[in-house]
Amino acid sequence: MAQETRHETTRLDHHHHDSKMGSWQCTSIYQTRALPSI
């Protein structure tokens, strides 16, 4: 399950990367979620 979650998060980061504001917000959530994910 952890592996699938990581893949989904990475995809969101790329999708939000298109948006300048979204990229920043997505990056913050990605790092915060990556810590507890491990």
PDB file of N, CA and C in Angstrom:
ATOM      1  N   MET A   1       0.842  -1.206   0.000  1.00  0.00           N
ATOM      2  CA  MET A   1       0.000   0.000   0.000  1.00  0.00           C
ATOM      3  C   MET A   1       0.881   1.262   0.000  1.00  0.00           C
ATOM      4  N   ALA A   2       1.989   1.188   0.719  1.00  0.00           N
ATOM      5  CA  ALA A   2       2.888   2.354   0.811  1.00  0.00           C
ATOM      6  C   ALA A   2       3.437   2.695  -0.576  1.00  0.00           C
ATOM      7  N   GLN A   3       3.746   1.649  -1.344  1.00  0.00           N
ATOM      8  CA  GLN A   3       4.304   1.883  -2.687  1.00  0.00           C
ATOM      9  C   GLN A   3       3.274   2.585  -3.578  1.00  0.00           C
ATOM     10  N   GLU A   4       2.026   2.154  -3.501  1.00  0.00           N
ATOM     11  CA  GLU A   4       0.977   2.758  -4.343  1.00  0.00           C
ATOM     12  C   GLU A   4       0.771   4.222  -3.967  1.00  0.00           C
ATOM     13  N   THR A   5       0.784   4.501  -2.677  1.00  0.00           N
ATOM     14  CA  THR A   5       0.572   5.876  -2.217  1.00  0.00           C
ATOM     15  C   THR A   5       1.674   6.785  -2.756  1.00  0.00           C
ATOM     16  N   ARG A   6       2.882   6.283  -2.771  1.00  0.00           N
ATOM     17  CA  ARG A   6       4.011   7.098  -3.236  1.00  0.00           C
ATOM     18  C   ARG A   6       3.832   7.433  -4.724  1.00  0.00           C
ATOM     19  N   HIS A   7       3.376   6.460  -5.473  1.00  0.00           N
ATOM     20  CA  HIS A   7       3.190   6.672  -6.911  1.00  0.00           C
ATOM     21  C   HIS A   7       2.117   7.737  -7.165  1.00  0.00           C
ATOM     22  N   GLU A   8       1.036   7.661  -6.390  1.00  0.00           N
ATOM     23  CA  GLU A   8      -0.057   8.630  -6.563  1.00  0.00           C
ATOM     24  C   GLU A   8       0.409  10.038  -6.208  1.00  0.00           C
ATOM     25  N   THR A   9       1.177  10.144  -5.132  1.00  0.00           N
ATOM     26  CA  THR A   9       1.661  11.459  -4.696  1.00  0.00           C
ATOM     27  C   THR A   9       2.581  12.059  -5.755  1.00  0.00           C
ATOM     28  N   THR A  10       3.429  11.218  -6.328  1.00  0.00           N
ATOM     29  CA  THR A  10       4.368  11.714  -7.343  1.00  0.00           C
ATOM     30  C   THR A  10       3.598  12.234  -8.550  1.00  0.00           C
ATOM     31  N   ARG A  11       2.543  11.538  -8.902  1.00  0.00           N
ATOM     32  CA  ARG A  11       1.746  11.937 -10.075  1.00  0.00           C
ATOM     33  C   ARG A  11       1.085  13.300  -9.799  1.00  0.00           C
ATOM     34  N   LEU A  12       0.594  13.479  -8.604  1.00  0.00           N
ATOM     35  CA  LEU A  12      -0.057  14.747  -8.255  1.00  0.00           C
ATOM     36  C   LEU A  12       0.945  15.890  -8.350  1.00  0.00           C
ATOM     37  N   ASP A  13       2.155  15.632  -7.860  1.00  0.00           N
ATOM     38  CA  ASP A  13       3.188  16.673  -7.887  1.00  0.00           C
ATOM     39  C   ASP A  13       3.417  17.138  -9.328  1.00  0.00           C
ATOM     40  N   HIS A  14       3.486  16.186 -10.239  1.00  0.00           N
ATOM     41  CA  HIS A  14       3.730  16.540 -11.642  1.00  0.00           C
ATOM     42  C   HIS A  14       2.537  17.302 -12.215  1.00  0.00           C
ATOM     43  N   HIS A  15       1.345  16.855 -11.874  1.00  0.00           N
ATOM     44  CA  HIS A  15       0.130  17.503 -12.381  1.00  0.00           C
ATOM     45  C   HIS A  15       0.043  18.942 -11.872  1.00  0.00           C
ATOM     46  N   HIS A  16       0.327  19.109 -10.597  1.00  0.00           N
ATOM     47  CA  HIS A  16       0.270  20.449  -9.994  1.00  0.00           C
ATOM     48  C   HIS A  16       1.461  21.299 -10.420  1.00  0.00           C
ATOM     49  N   HIS A  17       2.496  20.640 -10.901  1.00  0.00           N
ATOM     50  CA  HIS A  17       3.701  21.370 -11.320  1.00  0.00           C
ATOM     51  C   HIS A  17       3.336  22.411 -12.386  1.00  0.00           C
ATOM     52  N   ASP A  18       2.296  22.113 -13.167  1.00  0.00           N
ATOM     53  CA  ASP A  18       1.857  23.051 -14.211  1.00  0.00           C
ATOM     54  C   ASP A  18       1.488  24.394 -13.592  1.00  0.00           C
ATOM     55  N   SER A  19       0.874  24.332 -12.426  1.00  0.00           N
ATOM     56  CA  SER A  19       0.464  25.579 -11.751  1.00  0.00           C
ATOM     57  C   SER A  19       1.590  26.105 -10.868  1.00  0.00           C
ATOM     58  N   LYS A  20       1.853  27.382 -10.918  1.00  0.00           N
ATOM     59  CA  LYS A  20       2.934  27.953 -10.097  1.00  0.00           C
ATOM     60  C   LYS A  20       2.586  27.841  -8.610  1.00  0.00           C
ATOM     61  N   MET A  21       1.378  28.221  -8.262  1.00  0.00           N
ATOM     62  CA  MET A  21       0.951  28.160  -6.854  1.00  0.00           C
ATOM     63  C   MET A  21       0.741  26.706  -6.433  1.00  0.00           C
ATOM     64  N   GLY A  22       0.152  25.918  -7.299  1.00  0.00           N
ATOM     65  CA  GLY A  22      -0.114  24.516  -6.985  1.00  0.00           C
ATOM     66  C   GLY A  22       1.169  23.742  -6.721  1.00  0.00           C
ATOM     67  N   SER A  23       2.181  24.024  -7.509  1.00  0.00           N
ATOM     68  CA  SER A  23       3.458  23.298  -7.360  1.00  0.00           C
ATOM     69  C   SER A  23       4.002  23.476  -5.946  1.00  0.00           C
ATOM     70  N   TRP A  24       3.954  24.697  -5.460  1.00  0.00           N
ATOM     71  CA  TRP A  24       4.481  24.967  -4.115  1.00  0.00           C
ATOM     72  C   TRP A  24       3.673  24.226  -3.061  1.00  0.00           C
ATOM     73  N   GLN A  25       2.349  24.307  -3.162  1.00  0.00           N
ATOM     74  CA  GLN A  25       1.494  23.652  -2.171  1.00  0.00           C
ATOM     75  C   GLN A  25       1.662  22.134  -2.227  1.00  0.00           C
ATOM     76  N   CYS A  26       1.684  21.601  -3.428  1.00  0.00           N
ATOM     77  CA  CYS A  26       1.809  20.149  -3.593  1.00  0.00           C
ATOM     78  C   CYS A  26       3.144  19.662  -3.008  1.00  0.00           C
ATOM     79  N   THR A  27       4.197  20.407  -3.260  1.00  0.00           N
ATOM     80  CA  THR A  27       5.523  20.018  -2.765  1.00  0.00           C
ATOM     81  C   THR A  27       5.516  19.948  -1.236  1.00  0.00           C
ATOM     82  N   SER A  28       4.838  20.890  -0.615  1.00  0.00           N
ATOM     83  CA  SER A  28       4.799  20.937   0.855  1.00  0.00           C
ATOM     84  C   SER A  28       4.084  19.690   1.384  1.00  0.00           C
ATOM     85  N   ILE A  29       2.964  19.351   0.791  1.00  0.00           N
ATOM     86  CA  ILE A  29       2.192  18.194   1.247  1.00  0.00           C
ATOM     87  C   ILE A  29       2.980  16.907   0.974  1.00  0.00           C
ATOM     88  N   TYR A  30       3.684  16.866  -0.163  1.00  0.00           N
ATOM     89  CA  TYR A  30       4.436  15.663  -0.542  1.00  0.00           C
ATOM     90  C   TYR A  30       5.502  15.351   0.511  1.00  0.00           C
ATOM     91  N   GLN A  31       6.268  16.362   0.906  1.00  0.00           N
ATOM     92  CA  GLN A  31       7.337  16.147   1.894  1.00  0.00           C
ATOM     93  C   GLN A  31       6.739  15.767   3.249  1.00  0.00           C
ATOM     94  N   THR A  32       5.685  16.457   3.659  1.00  0.00           N
ATOM     95  CA  THR A  32       5.073  16.179   4.960  1.00  0.00           C
ATOM     96  C   THR A  32       4.499  14.759   4.974  1.00  0.00           C
ATOM     97  N   ARG A  33       3.939  14.330   3.866  1.00  0.00           N
ATOM     98  CA  ARG A  33       3.319  13.015   3.821  1.00  0.00           C
ATOM     99  C   ARG A  33       4.413  11.945   3.679  1.00  0.00           C
ATOM    100  N   ALA A  34       5.493  12.278   3.052  1.00  0.00           N
ATOM    101  CA  ALA A  34       6.569  11.294   2.830  1.00  0.00           C
ATOM    102  C   ALA A  34       7.164  10.858   4.175  1.00  0.00           C
ATOM    103  N   LEU A  35       7.272  11.759   5.102  1.00  0.00           N
ATOM    104  CA  LEU A  35       7.857  11.428   6.409  1.00  0.00           C
ATOM    105  C   LEU A  35       7.038  10.353   7.125  1.00  0.00           C
ATOM    106  N   PRO A  36       5.746  10.574   7.352  1.00  0.00           N
ATOM    107  CA  PRO A  36       4.915   9.587   8.046  1.00  0.00           C
ATOM    108  C   PRO A  36       4.711   8.327   7.202  1.00  0.00           C
ATOM    109  N   SER A  37       4.809   8.472   5.902  1.00  0.00           N
ATOM    110  CA  SER A  37       4.615   7.320   5.011  1.00  0.00           C
ATOM    111  C   SER A  37       5.673   6.259   5.298  1.00  0.00           C
ATOM    112  N   ILE A  38       6.888   6.684   5.524  1.00  0.00           N
ATOM    113  CA  ILE A  38       7.986   5.743   5.768  1.00  0.00           C
ATOM    114  C   ILE A  38       7.776   5.125   7.155  1.00  0.00           C
TER     115      ILE A  38
END
